[in-house]
Short mmCIF file of C-alpha atoms (C1' of nucleotides) in Angstrom, two decimals:
data_model
loop_
_atom_site.label_atom_id
_atom_site.label_comp_id
_atom_site.label_asym_id
_atom_site.label_seq_id
_atom_site.Cartn_x
_atom_site.Cartn_y
_atom_site.Cartn_z
CA MET A 1 0.00 0.00 0.00
CA TYR A 2 2.82 2.31 0.96
CA PHE A 3 4.67 1.55 -2.25
CA ILE A 4 1.62 1.79 -4.39
CA SER A 5 1.15 5.36 -3.28
CA ILE A 6 4.78 6.09 -3.99
CA ILE A 7 4.59 4.67 -7.48
CA SER A 8 1.51 6.54 -8.48
CA ASN A 9 2.45 9.85 -6.95
CA MET A 10 6.13 10.12 -7.32
CA LYS A 11 7.60 12.89 -9.37
CA ASN A 12 11.32 13.18 -9.31
CA ARG A 13 12.40 13.93 -5.77
CA ASP A 14 9.10 13.50 -3.99
CA HIS A 15 8.84 10.67 -1.53
CA ILE A 16 12.47 9.77 -1.76
CA PRO A 17 13.04 6.29 -0.36
CA SER A 18 15.32 6.54 2.62
CA CYS A 19 18.54 4.54 2.46
CA GLU A 20 18.00 3.78 6.09
CA ASN A 21 14.84 1.85 5.35
CA CYS A 22 16.61 -0.14 2.69
CA LEU A 23 19.43 -0.97 5.07
CA ASN A 24 16.95 -2.38 7.51
CA ASP A 25 15.17 -4.37 4.86
CA PHE A 26 17.94 -6.15 3.02
CA ASP A 27 21.62 -6.83 2.99
CA SER A 28 22.65 -3.74 1.09
CA ILE A 29 26.09 -3.10 -0.28
CA PHE A 30 25.91 0.23 1.52
CA LYS A 31 25.91 -1.33 4.95
CA HIS A 32 29.66 -0.85 5.06
CA LEU A 33 29.42 2.92 4.94
CA ALA A 34 30.11 5.18 7.87
CA PRO A 35 27.27 7.49 8.96
CA GLU A 36 28.74 10.51 7.25
CA GLU A 37 29.24 8.54 4.05
CA HIS A 38 25.64 7.49 4.26
CA SER A 39 24.32 10.97 4.49
CA LYS A 40 26.51 11.89 1.54
CA VAL A 41 24.94 9.17 -0.57
CA ASP A 42 21.52 10.06 0.79
CA ASN A 43 21.97 13.65 -0.26
CA GLU A 44 23.40 12.96 -3.67
CA LYS A 45 21.01 10.28 -4.78
CA VAL A 46 18.12 11.05 -7.09
CA CYS A 47 15.14 8.71 -7.00
CA ASN A 48 12.57 8.13 -9.69
CA SER A 49 9.82 5.74 -10.56
CA PHE A 50 9.77 3.99 -13.91
CA LYS A 51 7.03 2.19 -15.76
CA ARG A 52 7.40 -1.21 -17.37
CA GLY A 53 9.25 -0.77 -20.63
CA SER A 54 11.43 2.14 -19.55
CA ILE A 55 15.03 1.93 -20.64
CA ILE A 56 17.32 2.94 -17.79
CA TYR A 57 20.53 2.87 -19.74
CA HIS A 58 21.49 1.63 -23.13
CA GLU A 59 24.37 -0.52 -24.33
CA GLY A 60 27.15 1.61 -25.72
CA SER A 61 26.11 4.78 -23.94
CA ARG A 62 28.27 6.61 -21.45
CA THR A 63 26.74 6.63 -18.00
CA ASN A 64 27.64 8.90 -15.14
CA GLY A 65 26.22 7.00 -12.25
CA PHE A 66 24.68 3.76 -11.13
CA TYR A 67 21.34 2.66 -9.69
CA CYS A 68 20.13 1.01 -6.55
CA ILE A 69 16.80 -0.74 -6.98
CA ASN A 70 14.25 0.15 -4.34
CA SER A 71 11.45 -1.85 -5.91
CA GLY A 72 10.47 -3.45 -9.18
CA VAL A 73 12.33 -5.70 -11.58
CA LEU A 74 14.70 -4.94 -14.44
CA LYS A 75 16.30 -7.09 -17.07
CA ILE A 76 19.91 -6.56 -18.06
CA PHE A 77 20.64 -7.58 -21.61
CA LYS A 78 22.96 -7.28 -24.54
CA THR A 79 21.79 -6.82 -28.09
CA GLY A 80 23.29 -9.31 -30.51
CA ILE A 81 23.16 -9.83 -34.23
CA ASP A 82 19.93 -8.74 -35.91
CA GLY A 83 18.84 -7.10 -32.69
CA ARG A 84 18.08 -10.20 -30.70
CA GLU A 85 18.37 -9.70 -26.96
CA GLN A 86 20.47 -11.88 -24.73
CA ILE A 87 19.34 -11.47 -21.15
CA ILE A 88 22.37 -11.53 -18.88
CA ALA A 89 20.77 -10.93 -15.51
CA PHE A 90 17.82 -9.58 -13.58
CA ALA A 91 17.86 -6.95 -10.89
CA LYS A 92 15.37 -6.53 -8.08
CA ARG A 93 14.99 -4.74 -4.75
CA GLY A 94 18.37 -4.32 -3.14
CA ASP A 95 20.47 -4.90 -6.24
CA VAL A 96 22.77 -2.34 -7.75
CA ILE A 97 23.19 -2.06 -11.51
CA GLY A 98 25.28 -0.04 -13.90
CA TYR A 99 28.31 0.19 -11.66
CA ARG A 100 30.50 -1.86 -13.94
CA SER A 101 31.00 0.78 -16.60
CA ILE A 102 31.59 3.41 -13.91
CA LEU A 103 34.37 1.43 -12.30
CA SER A 104 36.00 0.24 -15.50
CA ASN A 105 35.45 3.62 -17.14
CA GLU A 106 34.02 2.01 -20.24
CA LEU A 107 30.80 2.45 -22.15
CA ALA A 108 27.85 0.44 -20.86
CA CYS A 109 28.22 -3.12 -22.08
CA SER A 110 24.55 -3.89 -21.64
CA SER A 111 21.13 -2.29 -21.47
CA ALA A 112 18.73 -2.18 -18.54
CA LYS A 113 14.98 -2.23 -19.06
CA VAL A 114 12.17 -2.18 -16.51
CA ILE A 115 9.91 -5.24 -16.64
CA ASP A 116 8.02 -4.58 -13.39
CA ASP A 117 7.31 -0.97 -12.46
CA ALA A 118 10.30 0.19 -10.46
CA ILE A 119 11.68 2.84 -8.15
CA LEU A 120 15.36 3.46 -8.68
CA CYS A 121 17.86 5.60 -6.84
CA PHE A 122 20.53 7.10 -9.04
CA ILE A 123 23.90 7.69 -7.43
CA PRO A 124 26.62 9.69 -9.21
CA GLY A 125 29.66 7.82 -10.44
CA GLU A 126 32.16 10.02 -8.61
CA THR A 127 30.49 9.09 -5.36
CA LEU A 128 31.01 5.42 -6.09
CA ILE A 129 34.61 5.87 -7.12
CA SER A 130 35.39 7.98 -4.10
CA LEU A 131 33.81 5.40 -1.78
CA VAL A 132 35.76 2.58 -3.39
CA LYS A 133 38.99 4.50 -3.00
CA THR A 134 38.48 5.61 0.57
CA ASN A 135 36.48 2.86 2.26
CA GLY A 136 38.28 -0.47 2.24
CA ASN A 137 35.34 -2.48 3.47
CA PHE A 138 32.95 -1.02 0.94
CA SER A 139 35.57 -1.62 -1.68
CA MET A 140 35.82 -5.25 -0.69
CA ALA A 141 32.05 -5.64 -0.76
CA MET A 142 31.90 -4.11 -4.21
CA MET A 143 34.67 -6.41 -5.34
CA GLN A 144 32.85 -9.42 -3.97
CA GLN A 145 29.74 -8.39 -5.83
CA THR A 146 31.71 -8.15 -9.06
CA CYS A 147 33.55 -11.39 -8.47
CA LYS A 148 30.33 -13.18 -7.73
CA GLU A 149 28.84 -11.97 -10.98
CA LEU A 150 31.98 -13.02 -12.78
CA GLY A 151 31.74 -16.50 -11.34
CA GLU A 152 28.12 -16.74 -12.42
CA ALA A 153 28.94 -15.49 -15.90
CA ASN A 154 31.60 -18.16 -16.25
CA SER A 155 29.17 -20.86 -15.19
CA PHE A 156 26.67 -19.58 -17.66
CA ILE A 157 29.22 -19.70 -20.45
CA THR A 158 29.94 -23.33 -19.71
CA ASP A 159 26.26 -24.20 -19.54
CA ILE A 160 25.30 -22.48 -22.70
CA ALA A 161 28.24 -24.02 -24.52
CA GLN A 162 27.69 -27.56 -23.35
CA LYS A 163 24.09 -28.12 -22.42
CA THR A 164 21.14 -28.69 -24.70
CA VAL A 165 18.30 -26.20 -24.91
CA ARG A 166 16.13 -28.54 -22.88
CA GLU A 167 18.66 -28.71 -20.04
CA ARG A 168 19.18 -24.97 -20.11
CA LEU A 169 15.48 -24.23 -19.96
CA ALA A 170 15.06 -26.44 -16.90
CA GLU A 171 18.01 -24.69 -15.32
CA VAL A 172 16.65 -21.25 -16.12
CA LEU A 173 13.33 -22.10 -14.49
CA LEU A 174 15.20 -23.16 -11.36
CA ASN A 175 17.33 -20.03 -11.41
CA LEU A 176 14.23 -17.89 -11.70
CA LYS A 177 12.84 -19.71 -8.69
CA ASP A 178 15.94 -18.81 -6.71
CA ILE A 179 15.83 -15.18 -7.75
CA PHE A 180 12.11 -14.46 -7.57
CA ASP A 181 10.75 -17.26 -5.35
CA LEU A 182 7.53 -19.18 -5.72
CA ASP A 183 4.23 -18.16 -4.21
CA GLN A 184 2.38 -20.50 -1.84
CA ASP A 185 1.03 -22.19 -4.94
CA SER A 186 4.49 -22.94 -6.39
CA VAL A 187 4.04 -20.34 -9.12
CA LEU A 188 7.11 -18.43 -10.25
CA GLN A 189 6.84 -14.86 -8.99
CA ILE A 190 7.98 -13.29 -12.23
CA SER A 191 6.12 -12.69 -15.45
CA LEU A 192 8.13 -13.12 -18.61
CA THR A 193 7.10 -13.42 -22.23
CA ARG A 194 8.06 -16.58 -24.07
CA GLU A 195 10.46 -14.46 -26.06
CA GLU A 196 12.16 -13.22 -22.91
CA LEU A 197 12.51 -16.78 -21.68
CA ALA A 198 14.06 -17.66 -25.02
CA ASN A 199 16.44 -14.73 -24.66
CA ILE A 200 17.68 -16.03 -21.32
CA VAL A 201 18.09 -19.59 -22.51
CA GLY A 202 19.63 -18.49 -25.76
CA THR A 203 17.27 -20.16 -28.19
CA ALA A 204 14.27 -19.47 -30.41
CA THR A 205 10.89 -18.52 -28.98
CA GLU A 206 9.26 -21.51 -30.65
CA SER A 207 11.72 -23.88 -29.01
CA VAL A 208 10.85 -22.52 -25.58
CA ILE A 209 7.15 -22.94 -26.29
CA ARG A 210 7.58 -26.51 -27.44
CA LEU A 211 9.75 -27.46 -24.51
CA LEU A 212 7.43 -25.81 -21.98
CA SER A 213 4.56 -27.84 -23.44
CA GLU A 214 6.69 -30.92 -23.16
CA PHE A 215 7.52 -30.15 -19.54
CA LYS A 216 3.85 -29.63 -18.88
CA HIS A 217 2.97 -32.91 -20.54
CA ASP A 218 5.59 -34.59 -18.38
CA LYS A 219 4.00 -33.11 -15.26
CA LEU A 220 7.14 -31.11 -14.45
CA ILE A 221 5.38 -27.77 -14.62
CA ASP A 222 1.95 -26.34 -15.14
CA LEU A 223 1.20 -23.41 -17.42
CA ASN A 224 -1.37 -20.68 -17.24
CA GLY A 225 -0.37 -17.93 -19.61
CA ARG A 226 2.81 -16.45 -18.19
CA ARG A 227 2.24 -18.08 -14.83
CA ILE A 228 4.56 -21.03 -14.54
CA LYS A 229 3.99 -23.47 -11.72
CA LEU A 230 6.86 -25.73 -10.77
CA LEU A 231 5.46 -29.16 -9.97
CA ASP A 232 8.53 -31.35 -9.73
CA ILE A 233 11.68 -29.49 -8.81
CA LYS A 234 13.67 -32.65 -8.21
CA ARG A 235 13.18 -33.85 -11.74
CA LEU A 236 13.79 -30.40 -13.14
CA GLU A 237 17.12 -30.43 -11.36
CA LYS A 238 17.90 -33.79 -12.83
CA ILE A 239 17.07 -32.54 -16.30
CA SER A 240 19.11 -29.40 -15.84
CA ASN A 241 22.08 -31.59 -14.94
CA ALA A 242 22.93 -29.07 -12.28
CA PHE A 243 25.92 -29.97 -10.28
CA ASN A 244 27.02 -26.44 -9.72
CA MET B 1 68.31 -17.22 -22.77
CA TYR B 2 67.88 -15.70 -19.37
CA PHE B 3 64.50 -17.35 -18.95
CA ILE B 4 65.63 -20.68 -20.30
CA SER B 5 68.19 -20.92 -17.57
CA ILE B 6 65.60 -20.02 -15.00
CA ILE B 7 63.19 -22.66 -16.19
CA SER B 8 65.71 -25.43 -16.18
CA ASN B 9 67.37 -24.55 -12.92
CA MET B 10 64.69 -23.15 -10.75
CA LYS B 11 63.82 -24.90 -7.56
CA ASN B 12 61.38 -23.08 -5.37
CA ARG B 13 62.90 -19.80 -4.29
CA ASP B 14 65.98 -19.78 -6.48
CA HIS B 15 66.20 -17.10 -9.13
CA ILE B 16 63.12 -15.28 -7.96
CA PRO B 17 61.93 -12.90 -10.64
CA SER B 18 62.01 -9.39 -9.31
CA CYS B 19 58.76 -7.48 -9.27
CA GLU B 20 60.75 -4.46 -10.29
CA ASN B 21 61.69 -6.04 -13.59
CA CYS B 22 58.09 -6.92 -14.25
CA LEU B 23 57.00 -3.38 -13.50
CA ASN B 24 59.42 -2.10 -16.07
CA ASP B 25 58.32 -4.64 -18.63
CA PHE B 26 54.55 -4.40 -18.62
CA ASP B 27 51.62 -2.52 -17.24
CA SER B 28 51.30 -4.47 -14.01
CA ILE B 29 48.42 -4.18 -11.63
CA PHE B 30 51.06 -3.65 -8.96
CA LYS B 31 52.17 -0.34 -10.37
CA HIS B 32 49.80 1.36 -7.96
CA LEU B 33 51.67 0.14 -4.91
CA ALA B 34 53.81 2.31 -2.69
CA PRO B 35 57.47 1.29 -2.28
CA GLU B 36 56.90 -0.30 1.11
CA GLU B 37 53.91 -2.23 -0.21
CA HIS B 38 56.08 -3.43 -3.04
CA SER B 39 58.73 -4.80 -0.79
CA LYS B 40 56.04 -6.52 1.22
CA VAL B 41 54.76 -8.29 -1.89
CA ASP B 42 58.31 -8.97 -2.99
CA ASN B 43 59.07 -10.61 0.33
CA GLU B 44 55.92 -12.65 0.60
CA LYS B 45 55.75 -13.96 -2.92
CA VAL B 46 56.89 -17.47 -3.77
CA CYS B 47 57.95 -18.14 -7.34
CA ASN B 48 58.04 -21.46 -9.12
CA SER B 49 58.40 -22.84 -12.58
CA PHE B 50 55.84 -25.21 -14.00
CA LYS B 51 55.94 -27.56 -16.95
CA ARG B 52 53.23 -27.83 -19.58
CA GLY B 53 50.38 -29.82 -18.13
CA SER B 54 50.77 -28.66 -14.52
CA ILE B 55 47.56 -27.86 -12.75
CA ILE B 56 47.96 -24.65 -10.75
CA TYR B 57 44.62 -24.78 -9.04
CA HIS B 58 41.54 -26.86 -9.49
CA GLU B 59 37.88 -25.94 -9.71
CA GLY B 60 36.15 -26.40 -6.39
CA SER B 61 39.29 -26.24 -4.32
CA ARG B 62 39.97 -23.64 -1.69
CA THR B 63 42.91 -21.45 -2.59
CA ASN B 64 44.89 -19.23 -0.28
CA GLY B 65 46.55 -16.94 -2.71
CA PHE B 66 46.77 -15.83 -6.31
CA TYR B 67 49.37 -15.88 -9.05
CA CYS B 68 51.15 -13.36 -11.18
CA ILE B 69 52.44 -14.81 -14.42
CA ASN B 70 56.08 -14.03 -15.11
CA SER B 71 56.27 -16.12 -18.25
CA GLY B 72 54.46 -18.90 -20.05
CA VAL B 73 50.82 -19.44 -20.90
CA LEU B 74 47.97 -20.94 -18.93
CA LYS B 75 44.42 -21.84 -19.81
CA ILE B 76 41.60 -21.12 -17.40
CA PHE B 77 38.68 -23.50 -17.77
CA LYS B 78 35.62 -24.95 -16.18
CA THR B 79 34.76 -28.61 -16.32
CA GLY B 80 31.25 -29.29 -17.54
CA ILE B 81 29.10 -32.34 -17.95
CA ASP B 82 30.96 -35.57 -18.71
CA GLY B 83 34.21 -33.79 -18.00
CA ARG B 84 34.40 -31.65 -21.08
CA GLU B 85 36.42 -28.50 -20.61
CA GLN B 86 35.14 -25.05 -21.39
CA ILE B 87 38.04 -22.68 -21.75
CA ILE B 88 37.13 -19.33 -20.25
CA ALA B 89 40.34 -17.40 -20.68
CA PHE B 90 44.07 -17.51 -21.19
CA ALA B 91 46.71 -15.94 -19.02
CA LYS B 92 50.17 -14.84 -20.05
CA ARG B 93 53.07 -12.71 -18.84
CA GLY B 94 51.76 -9.89 -16.71
CA ASP B 95 48.33 -11.36 -16.01
CA VAL B 96 47.09 -12.24 -12.57
CA ILE B 97 44.90 -15.28 -12.00
CA GLY B 98 43.08 -16.87 -9.11
CA TYR B 99 42.26 -13.62 -7.36
CA ARG B 100 38.53 -13.97 -7.85
CA SER B 101 37.97 -16.68 -5.29
CA ILE B 102 40.23 -14.87 -2.83
CA LEU B 103 38.23 -11.69 -3.05
CA SER B 104 34.81 -13.28 -3.10
CA ASN B 105 35.87 -15.84 -0.51
CA GLU B 106 34.47 -18.69 -2.55
CA LEU B 107 35.92 -21.91 -3.85
CA ALA B 108 37.75 -21.65 -7.14
CA CYS B 109 35.17 -21.55 -9.92
CA SER B 110 37.63 -22.68 -12.55
CA SER B 111 40.88 -24.56 -13.03
CA ALA B 112 44.19 -23.25 -14.31
CA LYS B 113 46.53 -25.43 -16.35
CA VAL B 114 49.89 -24.61 -17.87
CA ILE B 115 50.01 -24.96 -21.65
CA ASP B 116 53.39 -23.28 -22.20
CA ASP B 117 56.06 -23.79 -19.53
CA ALA B 118 55.56 -21.03 -17.02
CA ILE B 119 57.07 -19.15 -14.12
CA LEU B 120 54.48 -18.05 -11.61
CA CYS B 121 54.71 -15.90 -8.52
CA PHE B 122 52.35 -16.91 -5.77
CA ILE B 123 51.11 -14.14 -3.49
CA PRO B 124 49.17 -14.92 -0.31
CA GLY B 125 45.50 -14.04 -0.23
CA GLU B 126 45.74 -11.93 2.92
CA THR B 127 48.24 -9.71 1.16
CA LEU B 128 45.78 -9.10 -1.65
CA ILE B 129 42.90 -8.39 0.70
CA SER B 130 44.95 -6.06 2.80
CA LEU B 131 46.11 -4.15 -0.26
CA VAL B 132 42.57 -3.84 -1.57
CA LYS B 133 41.40 -2.52 1.76
CA THR B 134 44.17 -0.05 2.33
CA ASN B 135 45.22 1.17 -1.09
CA GLY B 136 42.39 2.88 -2.94
CA ASN B 137 44.21 3.11 -6.24
CA PHE B 138 45.21 -0.52 -6.22
CA SER B 139 41.68 -1.37 -5.27
CA MET B 140 40.34 0.59 -8.22
CA ALA B 141 42.78 -1.12 -10.56
CA MET B 142 41.74 -4.53 -9.27
CA MET B 143 38.11 -3.58 -9.70
CA GLN B 144 38.74 -2.43 -13.24
CA GLN B 145 40.39 -5.72 -14.00
CA THR B 146 37.39 -7.61 -12.67
CA CYS B 147 34.89 -5.37 -14.42
CA LYS B 148 36.73 -5.76 -17.68
CA GLU B 149 36.60 -9.53 -17.37
CA LEU B 150 32.93 -9.30 -16.52
CA GLY B 151 32.24 -7.26 -19.63
CA GLU B 152 34.11 -9.79 -21.74
CA ALA B 153 32.24 -12.67 -20.16
CA ASN B 154 28.94 -11.02 -20.98
CA SER B 155 29.97 -10.52 -24.58
CA PHE B 156 31.00 -14.12 -24.78
CA ILE B 157 27.64 -15.26 -23.44
CA THR B 158 25.85 -13.33 -26.13
CA ASP B 159 28.13 -14.66 -28.83
CA ILE B 160 27.90 -18.25 -27.81
CA ALA B 161 24.14 -17.99 -27.48
CA GLN B 162 23.52 -16.34 -30.80
CA LYS B 163 26.29 -17.08 -33.24
CA THR B 164 26.89 -20.22 -35.24
CA VAL B 165 29.93 -22.38 -34.62
CA ARG B 166 31.46 -21.09 -37.84
CA GLU B 167 31.14 -17.48 -36.71
CA ARG B 168 32.48 -18.25 -33.27
CA LEU B 169 35.49 -20.09 -34.63
CA ALA B 170 36.40 -17.13 -36.81
CA GLU B 171 36.01 -14.87 -33.81
CA VAL B 172 38.14 -17.10 -31.60
CA LEU B 173 40.95 -17.06 -34.14
CA LEU B 174 40.84 -13.27 -34.14
CA ASN B 175 40.75 -13.14 -30.34
CA LEU B 176 43.77 -15.41 -30.20
CA LYS B 177 45.52 -13.05 -32.57
CA ASP B 178 44.83 -10.15 -30.21
CA ILE B 179 46.02 -12.05 -27.16
CA PHE B 180 49.06 -13.84 -28.54
CA ASP B 181 49.91 -11.88 -31.69
CA LEU B 182 51.11 -13.18 -35.01
CA ASP B 183 54.72 -13.74 -35.94
CA GLN B 184 56.21 -12.00 -38.99
CA ASP B 185 54.70 -14.81 -41.04
CA SER B 186 51.14 -14.19 -39.80
CA VAL B 187 51.19 -17.39 -37.76
CA LEU B 188 49.32 -17.40 -34.46
CA GLN B 189 51.84 -17.41 -31.62
CA ILE B 190 50.00 -20.03 -29.60
CA SER B 191 49.86 -23.76 -30.00
CA LEU B 192 46.53 -25.38 -29.20
CA THR B 193 45.17 -28.83 -29.90
CA ARG B 194 42.04 -29.09 -32.00
CA GLU B 195 40.25 -30.19 -28.88
CA GLU B 196 41.34 -27.07 -27.01
CA LEU B 197 40.12 -24.91 -29.85
CA ALA B 198 36.81 -26.75 -29.67
CA ASN B 199 36.70 -26.12 -25.94
CA ILE B 200 37.02 -22.39 -26.49
CA VAL B 201 34.45 -22.24 -29.24
CA GLY B 202 32.12 -24.55 -27.39
CA THR B 203 31.70 -27.25 -29.99
CA ALA B 204 32.92 -30.71 -30.94
CA THR B 205 36.51 -31.36 -31.98
CA GLU B 206 35.38 -32.73 -35.32
CA SER B 207 33.45 -29.57 -36.07
CA VAL B 208 36.54 -27.45 -35.49
CA ILE B 209 38.57 -29.69 -37.77
CA ARG B 210 35.98 -29.52 -40.53
CA LEU B 211 35.59 -25.76 -40.26
CA LEU B 212 39.33 -25.16 -40.19
CA SER B 213 39.65 -27.22 -43.38
CA GLU B 214 36.87 -25.15 -44.86
CA PHE B 215 38.59 -21.90 -43.88
CA LYS B 216 41.77 -23.23 -45.42
CA HIS B 217 39.98 -24.18 -48.62
CA ASP B 218 38.51 -20.67 -48.70
CA LYS B 219 42.02 -19.18 -48.37
CA LEU B 220 41.17 -17.56 -45.05
CA ILE B 221 43.86 -19.41 -43.15
CA ASP B 222 46.67 -21.84 -43.73
CA LEU B 223 47.30 -24.89 -41.60
CA ASN B 224 50.47 -26.67 -40.65
CA GLY B 225 49.75 -28.92 -37.74
CA ARG B 226 48.97 -26.65 -34.85
CA ARG B 227 50.42 -23.66 -36.62
CA ILE B 228 47.58 -21.53 -37.90
CA LYS B 229 48.38 -18.77 -40.34
CA LEU B 230 45.83 -16.02 -40.76
CA LEU B 231 45.67 -15.10 -44.43
CA ASP B 232 42.61 -12.87 -44.67
CA ILE B 233 41.76 -11.10 -41.44
CA LYS B 234 39.23 -8.82 -43.08
CA ARG B 235 37.11 -11.72 -44.25
CA LEU B 236 37.51 -13.52 -40.95
CA GLU B 237 36.11 -10.44 -39.26
CA LYS B 238 33.21 -10.42 -41.64
CA ILE B 239 32.50 -14.06 -40.91
CA SER B 240 32.74 -13.53 -37.18
CA ASN B 241 30.15 -10.80 -37.51
CA ALA B 242 32.15 -8.80 -35.03
CA PHE B 243 30.65 -5.47 -34.22
CA ASN B 244 31.85 -5.44 -30.66
"C1'" DC C 1 58.09 -51.61 -33.18
"C1'" DG C 2 54.07 -51.34 -30.34
"C1'" DT C 3 51.37 -47.95 -27.93
"C1'" DG C 4 48.98 -43.83 -27.21
"C1'" DT C 5 47.53 -39.31 -28.32
"C1'" DG C 6 45.91 -36.27 -31.56
"C1'" DA C 7 44.07 -35.27 -36.35
"C1'" DT C 8 41.07 -36.40 -40.06
"C1'" DT C 9 37.23 -38.09 -42.66
"C1'" DG C 10 32.78 -40.19 -43.56
"C1'" DA C 11 28.15 -41.65 -42.30
"C1'" DC C 12 24.14 -40.74 -39.90
"C1'" DG C 13 20.51 -38.55 -37.62
"C1'" DC C 14 18.59 -35.58 -34.19
"C1'" DC C 15 18.14 -31.19 -32.27
"C1'" DT C 16 16.97 -26.85 -33.15
"C1'" DG C 17 16.26 -22.67 -35.94
"C1'" DT C 18 13.38 -20.72 -39.56
"C1'" DC C 19 9.23 -19.84 -42.00
"C1'" DA C 20 4.46 -19.66 -42.26
"C1'" DA C 21 -0.13 -19.86 -40.75
"C1'" DC C 22 -3.32 -19.38 -37.30
"C1'" DG C 23 -5.32 -18.63 -32.68
"C1'" DT C 24 -5.82 -15.54 -28.54
"C1'" DC C 25 -6.09 -11.49 -25.99
"C1'" DT C 26 -6.09 -6.57 -25.12
"C1'" DG C 27 -6.64 -1.96 -26.05
"C1'" DT C 28 -8.22 1.57 -29.21
"C1'" DG C 29 -11.08 3.97 -32.17
"C1'" DG C 30 -15.14 4.34 -34.84
"C1'" DC D 1 -20.60 -2.34 -28.69
"C1'" DC D 2 -18.11 -4.06 -32.49
"C1'" DA D 3 -14.18 -4.08 -35.61
"C1'" DC D 4 -9.56 -3.97 -36.10
"C1'" DA D 5 -4.74 -3.70 -35.25
"C1'" DG D 6 -0.95 -5.33 -32.90
"C1'" DA D 7 1.49 -8.07 -29.62
"C1'" DC D 8 1.98 -12.52 -28.05
"C1'" DG D 9 1.40 -17.58 -28.08
"C1'" DT D 10 0.98 -21.96 -30.52
"C1'" DT D 11 1.51 -25.48 -33.94
"C1'" DG D 12 3.23 -27.75 -38.09
"C1'" DA D 13 6.50 -28.46 -41.81
"C1'" DC D 14 11.06 -28.53 -43.17
"C1'" DA D 15 15.90 -28.40 -43.68
"C1'" DG D 16 20.41 -27.95 -42.29
"C1'" DG D 17 23.86 -27.30 -38.71
"C1'" DC D 18 26.25 -29.81 -35.73
"C1'" DG D 19 27.05 -33.65 -32.45
"C1'" DT D 20 28.09 -38.59 -32.16
"C1'" DC D 21 30.14 -42.81 -33.53
"C1'" DA D 22 33.49 -45.34 -35.86
"C1'" DA D 23 37.41 -46.16 -38.71
"C1'" DT D 24 41.77 -44.64 -40.30
"C1'" DC D 25 45.90 -41.98 -40.45
"C1'" DA D 26 49.96 -39.36 -38.52
"C1'" DC D 27 53.35 -38.91 -35.32
"C1'" DA D 28 55.98 -39.06 -31.04
"C1'" DC D 29 57.84 -41.72 -27.42
"C1'" DG D 30 59.46 -45.46 -24.59
#
DNA sequence: CGTGTGATTGACGCCTGTCAACGTCTGTGG
DNA sequence: CCACAGACGTTGACAGGCGTCAATCACACG
């Protein structure tokens, strides 16, 4: 209810989410900051709400800050040949995105697009760099974040190179479960188009549709439009060949 | 000649390569260290030579330090289903490897194997962590290194998900050119088995062999055992569809 | 000279991408 | 309220890329 009012009313700097609230709610990267560093970030941040479909930053563009997600869901993707998207990651409440190009001083290597209405806090790049340089613990946390992503990327490379589409789809469903959870009815708490699913798995939309039907026929999942219900996680794990 | 004698004679801490020499020779990550930090690293490092085939660290193992490559070449790979390797990266003189798991405090997510006889300097993990925490510039450099790798990994994901094997092979040949250079005769300065090539591209050995023959027939490359001569880089780029 | 590793080639077939047609749903405008 | 457009989902047909299996060759090494 609280958030609903924020989303519908917010214009620019109205109803700015307080970093303090976020710190209480989840394990934020900013927990390593000293009080004065906190107020600095709090003062410099600019918060906005974004509707589904909004592009936050675009591959190849120069960015001058990064974002902390207060609510909503974004997809992070690269655009390949003939414009097909490859979804690299998702970001949700508590995640930070767009910091990579700030730290490496490169152009954005991916795009970020809102898929569930979101509230984002923008923090200037210089603030990030200064924190990394002056606060060793924050720096370590940032590094761990990056290293974790790097480890995941490497796993994904191996999977996509070695597994079949069927195995990858099963794995993606399980990953989505870990990221977005299931509701009490075992339904994945994220709504993706078939095309988006295909763009995670790295295959054609039609292949995803056929395999989902197959999974449904095999009583592994149940389908109701974009609602995907996981019926047999054990067997999905077996199919995904996950020993990571 | 200097290095040859090192390789053949070195036992443990004999003939320790000096960090100072390395700093003069290439753009080391350690250039951001203060003199006293340098001597600390210099004192704590342990250098060894390794023959082709040596495993430096293994996926899933806990490591307690990282390596700076003084000479030689290593491959960094993950082991997938049924033991097939996926080569993630190469490391050569001046590169550092194995720092990821130190910083993220996880088990090694990949293995490192020597493919050209190498001299490696081992540096304890605590040294790295302490440097990251206390030296902002070093920390930034480390972060940039990680972020760069992350960007590359993301590109690779998109490629492997969207491009054909033929396109990827052309791209891999060009990447190898960038990493290892060509000699005056346009021959790639790295010797890989067909299987290793396949494990970079993410395909079967036979496919690599067939495609290499095809490239040769098309006058794109010339083959002489493991020596690969790039004849027409422009057309290879076109085939690889590289617009990265 | 036997053995083992790596390279090559051919045969075969399945997985998977592409193309096309059609169904479904939602929102918009007449 | 209906018609229509447009986005999304589904299904079928089809072909070709690519993986797998097997046999053979090349070469180094003990």
